[in-house]
């Protein structure tokens, strides 16, 4: 006589569904063998992964380790991008794709679901062919709905990650999946607790875990439009939900009060998993009674566990399967319009508009157009040709209008306003974290009569500078975040041979900068840095060393930041800066830092370590500075302020909001 077959049914509920992991742990502890799993939405994710062999401990680790803000968006993962793409992505608050090939098949949602699709694709390695779900280590089914006809779709076979993705396509949030003439959305709209499906599959005993919110009363619904809309959906499926509760042999109702479908933070997930376990333990006598009916040989411990899989190659993955299915899984599209916005008390407001379009099928064959509006205004056009073997030919032109002041010992000494023309041709080889660039640059700085001294309001005799430069740049970046890194390092080195086109003698420039992040726990990070630059001439303005501010390369590409000099100074031909920042994270998004840095500058690098310089600063000088900084991580970028001081300038403050550009 065949033994009874046990099914576990997992409801939908967004983040609340992480409670299923805790409930599954207790079901295992009770010795209940699981012969099949049926899930909807989040229940289909956890159920599908459990069905192919992931243990509850592994599911716990996977869900706690995810960056859910990125996962539930279409923003490309940093570790899946090369160096150039990371730099570009760190500037924009909004990206709108266009000319997307599968757009007609995956549309209608705020989120296309690339990152959640990527995660499902990685975690279901080995189940990417069209298969019978009943032949998986634990038979499985998940629920979706056809938006065209309203028909309930039960996936008992197919491509596992696609079936799960269809089951969680919340209308208006995640884009639906187009397959076989159907437009598939979240199954929770029609059957969020699918016990009846488990019965149809032959289950004799059904253990159900329900993480849905209870129906709300009039007071809770009043003046809450979102609660009213959710209640309308709940009312439509209420009868079926109650019928499915009646069909359950064990009904585990999880208390999810205080949490919602978007509670995807580690504290909430940990708490919800605990609540799931608590709810299951309230039924422990019933579960153990079921478990005692089966032989120990029915244990699920021996089932195979799939390997963790990480797809490291960036770019789009276009997968095609039988049944007219075409879905894009991978990075955000390369055809996009992007917007950046920032504010600071030095430049006030600035806007950045960018458009990038991929040309042809090669991944790195594209055009990039950028316009910046603000006190510093520029227009930029770059063309990139993929030569193969990670080599690219890059050509570009940028026009910049700049207007700012130069300071000395905290006092304004020069006003400078100029037009800058920049053209380049070069060859770039890119790896995941490394970039090598070789090429030539043409630069023209047109000052007109606008370079003048404030002390006597007199213009200088410099009206124009132009150069041909030939050289190389090398960069390595393994930092895990552009603005709040916790690990990794960054190294950049550059050398150029510059030929002035006004007949002056050619000269050399060399620069280096290194910074790193070392975390001692999840909240405290130390970030040392060392950088410097040397040039072999004094007969230049545009190529002189520049020091000050908090952002590298803000006005000139060679600008080195220094906490304690908020403005812009031009030190000597040799310049070295060293510093360290101690940063403490408070809560989830608040950061407080203490910073110390020192600079040494001289026309002779051998003088760097002299104990003192002449009072007139002609031979060089040292600067000591520090700052206290607060930042809040937001979707528009860091928002915060800095109070800084140095022995060369007065105490000053800096306020900023937005990404650097």
XYZ file of C-alpha atoms in Angstrom:
661
model
C 0.000 0.000 0.000
C 1.441 3.378 -1.059
C 2.111 5.801 1.752
C 0.313 9.175 1.874
C 1.888 11.970 -0.169
C 2.633 15.208 1.680
C 2.500 18.605 -0.026
C 3.675 21.953 1.308
C 1.879 25.015 -0.071
C 3.539 28.445 0.197
C 1.473 31.590 -0.338
C 2.540 34.820 -1.972
C 3.294 37.965 -0.011
C 6.443 39.690 -1.247
C 8.993 40.190 1.525
C 6.576 38.609 4.005
C 7.129 35.359 2.106
C 10.612 35.034 3.586
C 8.765 33.653 6.632
C 8.361 30.443 4.597
C 12.026 29.629 5.229
C 11.496 29.579 8.994
C 8.360 27.467 8.630
C 10.169 24.945 6.400
C 12.895 24.559 9.044
C 10.326 23.514 11.646
C 8.525 21.180 9.222
C 11.878 19.461 8.617
C 12.582 19.243 12.366
C 9.207 17.541 12.859
C 10.357 14.749 10.536
C 7.742 15.428 7.872
C 8.837 14.249 4.389
C 7.897 16.711 1.655
C 6.706 14.982 -1.508
C 5.673 18.081 -3.459
C 5.711 21.873 -3.197
C 3.266 24.355 -4.678
C 3.872 28.091 -4.469
C 2.692 31.455 -5.667
C 4.830 34.584 -6.161
C 7.428 34.665 -3.341
C 6.211 31.202 -2.386
C 7.187 30.029 -5.867
C 10.737 31.393 -5.460
C 11.355 29.711 -2.113
C 9.432 26.596 -3.090
C 11.172 26.256 -6.449
C 14.651 26.594 -4.954
C 13.819 24.191 -2.140
C 12.446 21.713 -4.677
C 15.750 21.524 -6.581
C 17.770 20.875 -3.438
C 18.578 24.106 -1.622
C 18.494 23.589 2.136
C 16.717 25.949 4.502
C 20.121 27.071 5.815
C 21.236 27.952 2.292
C 17.974 29.773 1.576
C 18.425 31.711 4.816
C 21.927 32.766 3.731
C 20.859 33.609 0.170
C 17.964 35.841 1.196
C 19.936 37.595 3.947
C 22.894 38.283 1.645
C 20.987 39.878 -1.245
C 21.149 43.570 -2.109
C 17.378 43.804 -2.447
C 17.386 47.471 -3.483
C 19.331 46.488 -6.596
C 17.699 43.085 -7.024
C 14.210 44.603 -7.185
C 15.272 47.161 -9.772
C 16.816 47.141 -13.226
C 20.012 48.804 -12.056
C 23.014 46.791 -13.206
C 25.019 45.036 -10.515
C 28.369 46.696 -9.900
C 30.303 43.422 -9.952
C 28.863 42.564 -13.372
C 30.132 45.774 -14.999
C 33.518 46.757 -16.298
C 35.351 49.794 -14.960
C 33.983 52.306 -17.460
C 30.373 51.211 -16.982
C 30.730 51.455 -13.193
C 31.994 55.022 -13.453
C 29.100 56.026 -15.709
C 26.425 54.300 -13.622
C 27.583 56.125 -10.493
C 26.482 59.493 -11.928
C 22.793 59.056 -12.773
C 19.620 59.019 -10.709
C 17.394 57.990 -13.614
C 17.899 55.806 -16.691
C 15.211 55.304 -19.327
C 15.843 52.563 -21.926
C 14.859 52.832 -25.573
C 15.082 50.721 -28.758
C 14.989 47.529 -26.710
C 14.587 44.462 -28.925
C 12.392 42.389 -26.599
C 10.405 45.421 -25.546
C 7.236 44.169 -27.194
C 7.448 40.919 -25.268
C 8.397 42.155 -21.816
C 6.692 45.438 -21.053
C 4.026 47.046 -18.949
C 5.892 47.178 -15.650
C 7.935 49.769 -13.857
C 10.630 47.097 -13.408
C 11.604 44.789 -16.267
C 12.913 42.263 -13.770
C 16.427 41.827 -15.160
C 18.110 41.484 -11.791
C 15.566 39.174 -10.192
C 15.686 37.166 -13.431
C 19.481 37.058 -13.217
C 19.320 35.774 -9.641
C 16.813 33.060 -10.564
C 18.941 32.129 -13.563
C 22.049 31.756 -11.445
C 20.399 29.825 -8.625
C 18.661 27.349 -10.951
C 21.763 26.329 -12.902
C 21.079 22.904 -14.364
C 17.350 23.575 -14.799
C 17.454 25.896 -17.808
C 15.978 23.438 -20.293
C 12.277 22.805 -20.641
C 11.635 19.995 -18.146
C 8.880 18.186 -16.282
C 8.763 19.759 -12.810
C 7.403 16.469 -11.448
C 10.829 14.918 -12.115
C 12.700 17.437 -9.966
C 14.134 16.232 -6.611
C 10.829 17.390 -5.104
C 7.915 17.730 -7.565
C 6.925 21.370 -7.920
C 4.261 23.634 -9.381
C 3.714 27.386 -9.345
C 0.814 29.646 -10.219
C 0.505 32.497 -12.704
C -2.384 34.208 -14.498
C -3.005 35.201 -18.110
C -3.705 38.925 -18.116
C -5.539 38.636 -21.457
C -8.144 36.009 -20.506
C -7.930 35.912 -16.713
C -7.159 32.181 -16.897
C -5.178 30.563 -14.090
C -1.905 29.100 -15.384
C -0.364 26.240 -13.400
C 3.276 25.583 -14.324
C 3.986 21.861 -13.938
C 6.665 21.901 -16.637
C 8.760 24.362 -18.605
C 11.881 26.403 -17.870
C 12.071 26.675 -14.089
C 13.444 30.252 -13.689
C 10.963 31.538 -16.267
C 8.018 29.854 -14.549
C 9.028 31.329 -11.195
C 9.564 34.757 -12.757
C 6.075 34.649 -14.310
C 4.520 33.700 -10.970
C 5.903 36.863 -9.321
C 5.116 39.442 -12.043
C 3.084 41.857 -9.912
C 1.019 44.002 -12.333
C 2.309 47.558 -12.605
C 5.485 46.715 -10.694
C 7.190 43.867 -12.562
C 6.790 43.473 -16.302
C 4.660 40.474 -17.322
C 6.099 37.551 -19.263
C 4.862 36.945 -22.810
C 4.631 33.268 -23.735
C 2.546 31.347 -26.290
C 0.241 34.303 -26.857
C -0.334 34.736 -23.126
C 0.706 37.684 -20.967
C 1.576 36.163 -17.606
C 1.327 38.032 -14.312
C 1.604 37.268 -10.600
C -0.483 34.237 -9.628
C -1.391 35.846 -6.328
C -4.097 37.850 -8.050
C -6.128 34.696 -8.753
C -4.855 32.009 -6.337
C -2.472 33.199 -3.649
C -2.787 30.091 -1.450
C -3.049 27.228 -3.982
C -3.962 24.232 -1.821
C -6.455 23.063 -4.470
C -3.596 22.727 -6.981
C -1.709 20.491 -4.530
C -4.805 18.322 -4.162
C -5.104 18.068 -7.952
C -1.480 16.868 -8.055
C -2.360 13.968 -5.764
C -1.505 15.290 -2.310
C -3.056 13.307 0.545
C -1.803 15.627 3.283
C -1.384 19.374 2.754
C 0.606 21.644 5.052
C 0.018 25.268 4.106
C 1.945 28.375 5.130
C 0.021 31.631 4.692
C 1.714 35.043 4.967
C -1.162 37.164 3.669
C -2.429 40.122 5.665
C -5.816 39.706 7.364
C -8.777 41.625 5.964
C -8.825 45.228 7.168
C -11.658 46.977 8.984
C -13.268 50.314 8.089
C -10.966 52.335 10.320
C -7.851 50.833 8.731
C -9.196 51.419 5.222
C -10.321 54.997 5.692
C -8.099 57.579 3.945
C -5.665 54.874 2.775
C -5.948 54.424 -0.988
C -3.329 51.658 -1.141
C -5.065 49.650 1.570
C -8.359 50.086 -0.274
C -6.894 48.782 -3.545
C -5.323 45.786 -1.799
C -8.608 45.040 -0.055
C -10.415 45.009 -3.409
C -8.001 42.325 -4.646
C -8.410 40.364 -1.407
C -12.201 40.478 -1.690
C -12.060 39.023 -5.217
C -10.061 36.010 -4.054
C -11.600 35.670 -0.572
C -13.948 32.777 -1.387
C -11.210 30.684 -2.978
C -8.810 31.531 -0.164
C -11.312 30.325 2.455
C -11.973 27.153 0.441
C -8.243 26.446 0.300
C -7.913 26.964 4.044
C -10.638 24.347 4.498
C -8.695 21.979 2.204
C -5.559 22.287 4.378
C -4.708 19.564 6.878
C -2.321 21.899 8.685
C -2.832 25.644 8.298
C 0.155 27.709 9.469
C -0.847 31.369 9.655
C 2.153 33.667 10.129
C 1.775 36.931 12.044
C 3.169 39.511 9.595
C 1.887 42.616 11.387
C 4.311 45.516 11.002
C 5.698 44.265 7.700
C 4.618 44.579 4.085
C 5.510 43.267 0.637
C 8.518 45.624 0.396
C 10.144 44.923 3.788
C 13.326 43.677 2.141
C 15.951 44.597 4.715
C 18.048 42.171 6.708
C 16.415 43.033 10.039
C 12.919 42.498 8.636
C 13.856 39.288 6.800
C 15.482 37.845 9.918
C 12.417 38.736 11.989
C 10.001 37.306 9.418
C 11.914 34.018 9.225
C 11.679 33.868 13.011
C 7.938 34.507 12.876
C 7.540 31.768 10.287
C 9.306 29.328 12.581
C 7.220 30.511 15.542
C 3.959 30.012 13.626
C 5.019 26.505 12.578
C 6.023 25.613 16.158
C 2.523 26.497 17.289
C 1.471 23.455 15.216
C 4.407 21.276 16.262
C 2.283 18.522 17.854
C 0.270 18.107 14.648
C 3.416 18.201 12.498
C 5.185 15.617 14.666
C 2.118 13.392 14.538
C 2.286 13.508 10.737
C 6.031 12.900 10.780
C 5.673 9.870 13.050
C 3.593 8.137 10.387
C 6.591 7.872 8.068
C 9.798 5.881 8.061
C 13.101 7.683 8.782
C 14.126 6.602 5.280
C 11.748 9.282 3.978
C 14.101 11.996 5.240
C 14.768 14.807 2.767
C 18.291 15.334 4.049
C 19.810 13.057 1.419
C 18.439 14.903 -1.606
C 21.075 16.553 -3.846
C 22.011 20.163 -3.268
C 22.677 22.346 -6.321
C 25.957 24.248 -6.510
C 26.003 27.980 -6.007
C 26.532 29.587 -9.373
C 27.671 33.076 -10.230
C 27.489 34.431 -13.771
C 30.327 36.930 -13.854
C 30.348 38.033 -17.468
C 28.623 41.373 -17.972
C 26.243 42.047 -20.808
C 22.833 40.935 -21.901
C 21.793 37.296 -22.111
C 19.038 36.703 -24.602
C 17.433 33.307 -24.078
C 15.042 31.596 -26.476
C 12.962 28.558 -25.729
C 10.306 26.487 -27.436
C 6.866 28.002 -27.276
C 7.581 31.483 -28.633
C 9.259 32.700 -25.465
C 11.867 35.394 -25.592
C 13.098 37.056 -22.436
C 16.004 39.308 -21.642
C 17.983 38.428 -18.558
C 21.065 40.406 -17.606
C 22.239 43.975 -17.348
C 20.259 47.073 -18.049
C 20.013 47.974 -21.749
C 22.825 49.804 -23.494
C 20.394 52.126 -25.256
C 19.313 54.617 -22.629
C 18.698 58.236 -21.731
C 20.168 59.136 -18.334
C 19.759 62.031 -15.919
C 22.013 63.264 -13.129
C 21.260 66.017 -10.616
C 23.382 67.552 -7.887
C 23.684 70.552 -5.579
C 26.506 72.014 -3.537
C 27.167 75.382 -1.912
C 30.079 76.080 -4.267
C 28.420 75.508 -7.625
C 24.753 75.540 -6.545
C 22.801 73.285 -8.930
C 23.986 71.189 -11.873
C 22.216 68.870 -14.310
C 23.703 66.047 -16.374
C 21.959 64.666 -19.472
C 23.334 61.599 -21.211
C 22.291 59.404 -24.105
C 24.025 56.198 -25.105
C 23.241 53.932 -28.022
C 24.716 50.592 -28.942
C 25.631 50.239 -32.616
C 25.351 46.773 -34.077
C 25.680 43.571 -32.096
C 29.107 44.074 -30.541
C 28.889 44.858 -26.846
C 31.349 47.787 -26.844
C 30.364 49.427 -30.131
C 28.425 52.502 -29.054
C 27.984 56.293 -29.109
C 27.788 58.378 -25.940
C 26.478 61.986 -25.843
C 26.565 64.083 -22.656
C 25.506 67.613 -21.705
C 26.232 69.207 -18.322
C 24.512 72.416 -17.253
C 25.708 74.483 -14.315
C 28.509 76.824 -13.348
C 30.731 74.380 -15.184
C 29.066 73.586 -18.519
C 30.203 71.051 -21.081
C 29.085 69.028 -24.056
C 30.718 65.693 -24.815
C 30.534 63.219 -27.707
C 32.389 59.892 -27.700
C 32.432 56.991 -30.136
C 33.653 53.549 -29.122
C 34.526 50.819 -31.653
C 34.891 47.244 -30.436
C 38.069 45.800 -31.988
C 37.749 42.407 -30.324
C 39.727 40.724 -27.545
C 38.555 43.493 -25.166
C 40.368 46.190 -27.194
C 38.409 49.311 -28.158
C 39.139 52.334 -30.322
C 37.852 55.488 -28.616
C 37.470 58.906 -30.203
C 35.863 61.885 -28.555
C 35.445 65.624 -28.286
C 34.442 67.786 -25.325
C 33.767 71.500 -25.086
C 33.810 73.006 -21.582
C 33.082 76.469 -20.260
C 34.473 77.007 -16.778
C 34.386 79.908 -14.349
C 35.923 79.696 -10.892
C 38.393 81.325 -8.495
C 41.900 80.319 -7.452
C 42.875 80.758 -3.801
C 46.125 81.058 -1.894
C 46.209 80.601 1.883
C 42.447 80.850 1.893
C 42.417 84.210 0.082
C 41.044 84.640 -3.416
C 43.890 85.644 -5.740
C 42.804 84.865 -9.307
C 39.579 84.692 -11.254
C 39.632 82.351 -14.190
C 37.132 81.907 -16.986
C 37.931 79.898 -20.078
C 36.737 77.798 -22.988
C 38.327 74.372 -23.146
C 38.393 72.208 -26.281
C 39.419 68.591 -25.757
C 39.851 65.913 -28.434
C 41.227 62.406 -28.070
C 41.989 59.256 -30.017
C 43.104 56.192 -28.144
C 43.093 52.460 -27.686
C 41.605 50.978 -24.540
C 41.788 47.443 -23.223
C 39.280 46.635 -20.513
C 39.024 43.761 -18.117
C 36.509 43.459 -15.318
C 38.439 45.587 -12.808
C 41.305 46.872 -14.970
C 41.625 49.427 -17.760
C 44.674 50.261 -19.889
C 44.565 53.257 -22.204
C 47.084 54.434 -24.818
C 46.577 57.451 -27.033
C 46.859 61.088 -27.938
C 45.042 64.226 -26.775
C 44.613 67.728 -28.180
C 43.719 70.497 -25.712
C 43.023 74.186 -26.268
C 42.412 76.593 -23.375
C 41.166 79.993 -24.510
C 41.358 82.483 -21.627
C 40.807 85.660 -23.613
C 41.405 88.468 -21.093
C 39.683 86.722 -18.218
C 42.671 85.469 -16.213
C 43.208 88.272 -13.684
C 44.474 89.050 -10.192
C 41.980 90.282 -7.611
C 44.525 92.316 -5.627
C 45.050 94.802 -8.457
C 42.229 93.724 -10.799
C 44.756 93.347 -13.597
C 44.639 90.713 -16.341
C 47.626 88.489 -17.002
C 49.262 88.214 -20.393
C 48.153 84.576 -20.791
C 45.351 84.382 -23.327
C 45.647 80.887 -24.769
C 47.309 77.524 -24.173
C 47.236 74.517 -26.476
C 48.909 71.133 -26.255
C 49.385 67.809 -27.962
C 49.775 65.067 -25.375
C 50.749 61.437 -25.814
C 50.697 58.930 -23.022
C 49.081 56.121 -21.100
C 46.699 55.549 -18.213
C 46.338 52.437 -16.102
C 43.538 51.857 -13.588
C 42.530 49.040 -11.236
C 39.378 49.308 -9.133
C 37.990 46.614 -6.833
C 36.006 48.898 -4.497
C 32.544 47.530 -3.752
C 30.897 50.984 -3.856
C 31.767 54.339 -5.412
C 30.692 56.450 -2.454
C 30.586 54.228 0.639
C 33.057 51.389 0.020
C 33.632 48.761 2.677
C 36.318 46.728 0.919
C 38.617 46.806 -2.085
C 41.088 49.327 -3.441
C 41.622 51.709 -6.341
C 44.855 52.510 -8.155
C 45.311 54.922 -11.049
C 48.566 55.874 -12.771
C 49.068 58.223 -15.705
C 51.999 59.517 -17.731
C 51.903 62.096 -20.552
C 54.427 63.793 -22.785
C 53.046 67.257 -23.554
C 54.051 69.400 -26.537
C 53.003 73.067 -26.234
C 51.841 74.422 -29.592
C 53.065 77.944 -28.774
C 56.697 76.932 -29.217
C 57.559 76.390 -25.556
C 59.633 73.421 -24.502
C 57.913 70.044 -24.214
C 57.456 68.609 -20.723
C 56.388 65.483 -18.843
C 53.601 64.866 -16.333
C 53.160 61.824 -14.100
C 50.477 61.143 -11.536
C 49.317 58.392 -9.226
C 46.522 57.904 -6.746
C 45.651 54.990 -4.480
C 42.904 54.525 -1.947
C 41.442 51.516 -0.192
C 38.742 50.453 2.247
C 39.266 48.101 5.193
C 36.262 47.106 7.307
C 36.668 45.698 10.799
C 32.971 44.886 11.151
C 29.767 45.642 9.258
C 29.774 49.298 10.367
C 33.313 50.635 10.829
C 35.655 51.250 7.872
C 39.131 52.773 7.536
C 40.021 54.347 4.179
C 43.649 55.398 3.599
C 44.761 57.234 0.463
C 47.992 58.424 -1.137
C 48.234 60.454 -4.316
C 50.627 62.751 -6.059
C 51.657 64.405 -9.289
C 54.853 65.778 -10.812
C 55.509 67.894 -13.895
C 58.754 69.175 -15.373
C 57.747 72.743 -16.231
C 56.421 75.882 -14.574
C 55.466 77.562 -17.830
C 51.805 76.456 -17.833
C 48.500 77.223 -16.175
C 46.313 74.431 -17.514
C 48.737 71.632 -16.577
C 49.803 72.945 -13.168
C 49.113 70.857 -10.091
C 45.823 71.753 -8.440
C 44.745 71.075 -4.865
C 41.520 71.437 -2.904
C 37.889 70.506 -2.618
C 36.465 67.060 -1.969
C 36.070 65.754 -5.532
C 38.922 64.554 -7.695
C 39.113 66.235 -11.093
C 36.210 68.636 -10.569
C 37.636 71.632 -12.480
C 40.859 70.234 -13.948
C 41.485 66.539 -14.519
C 44.606 66.739 -12.320
C 42.790 68.260 -9.319
C 43.656 66.415 -6.081
C 41.142 66.742 -3.215
C 42.210 67.976 0.212
C 40.033 68.263 3.313
C 40.738 71.657 4.850
C 41.046 73.559 1.563
C 37.523 73.873 0.260
C 38.500 75.961 -2.732
C 41.114 75.657 -5.419
C 44.870 76.268 -5.051
C 47.807 75.824 -7.417
C 50.781 74.418 -5.492
C 54.284 73.664 -6.806
C 55.423 71.244 -9.510
C 55.732 68.323 -7.074
C 52.716 67.458 -4.947
C 51.990 64.541 -2.602
C 48.879 64.075 -0.449
C 48.262 61.357 2.139
C 45.237 60.904 4.339
C 42.958 58.561 6.218
C 39.218 58.531 6.843
C 37.540 56.653 9.695
C 33.876 56.099 8.859
C 31.099 54.752 11.069
C 27.741 53.661 9.684
C 24.838 54.485 11.987
C 21.614 52.655 11.254
C 21.178 51.631 7.650
C 22.033 54.767 5.657
C 23.762 57.303 7.921
C 27.554 57.737 7.830
C 29.789 59.834 10.090
C 33.491 60.271 9.285
C 36.587 61.800 10.799
C 39.300 62.675 8.265
C 42.951 63.695 8.520
C 45.222 64.543 5.572
C 48.603 66.107 4.903
C 50.042 67.634 1.733
C 53.631 68.407 0.776
C 54.520 70.486 -2.261
C 57.735 71.838 -3.704
C 59.407 72.595 -6.991
C 61.939 69.936 -6.006
C 60.569 66.637 -4.759
C 63.718 66.182 -2.660
C 62.436 68.991 -0.415
C 59.235 67.172 0.566
C 60.549 66.026 3.901
C 62.231 69.229 5.023
C 61.149 70.275 8.503
C 60.358 73.786 7.315
C 60.278 75.997 4.262
C 60.985 79.645 3.743
C 58.262 82.030 4.838
C 57.677 83.168 1.273
C 56.588 79.659 0.212
C 58.796 79.834 -2.871
C 60.568 76.586 -2.085
C 57.463 74.731 -0.936
C 55.279 74.062 2.075
C 53.393 71.468 4.096
C 49.656 71.562 4.831
C 47.833 69.762 7.630
C 44.070 69.470 7.467
C 41.102 67.537 8.727
C 37.349 67.319 8.626
C 34.227 65.902 10.201
C 31.685 64.660 7.670
C 28.110 63.381 7.693
C 26.413 61.684 4.731
C 23.030 60.094 4.129
C 22.753 57.489 1.377
C 19.732 58.321 -0.820
C 18.452 57.402 -4.274
C 19.725 60.759 -5.611
C 23.196 60.116 -4.198
C 24.954 61.115 -0.972
C 23.369 64.027 0.900
C 25.463 65.612 3.631
C 27.804 68.252 4.931
C 31.473 68.608 5.866
C 33.173 70.913 8.369
C 36.891 71.187 7.676
C 39.986 73.079 8.808
C 43.643 73.357 7.802
C 46.656 75.381 8.829
C 46.553 77.151 5.453
C 42.895 78.220 5.331
C 40.067 79.229 7.610
C 37.533 76.745 8.907
C 34.867 76.180 6.300
C 31.820 74.101 5.501
C 30.598 72.245 2.457
C 27.065 71.054 1.711
C 26.268 68.635 -1.093
C 23.469 66.486 -2.459
C 23.725 64.110 -5.392
C 26.271 62.046 -7.283
C 29.617 63.395 -8.491
C 29.858 64.586 -12.085
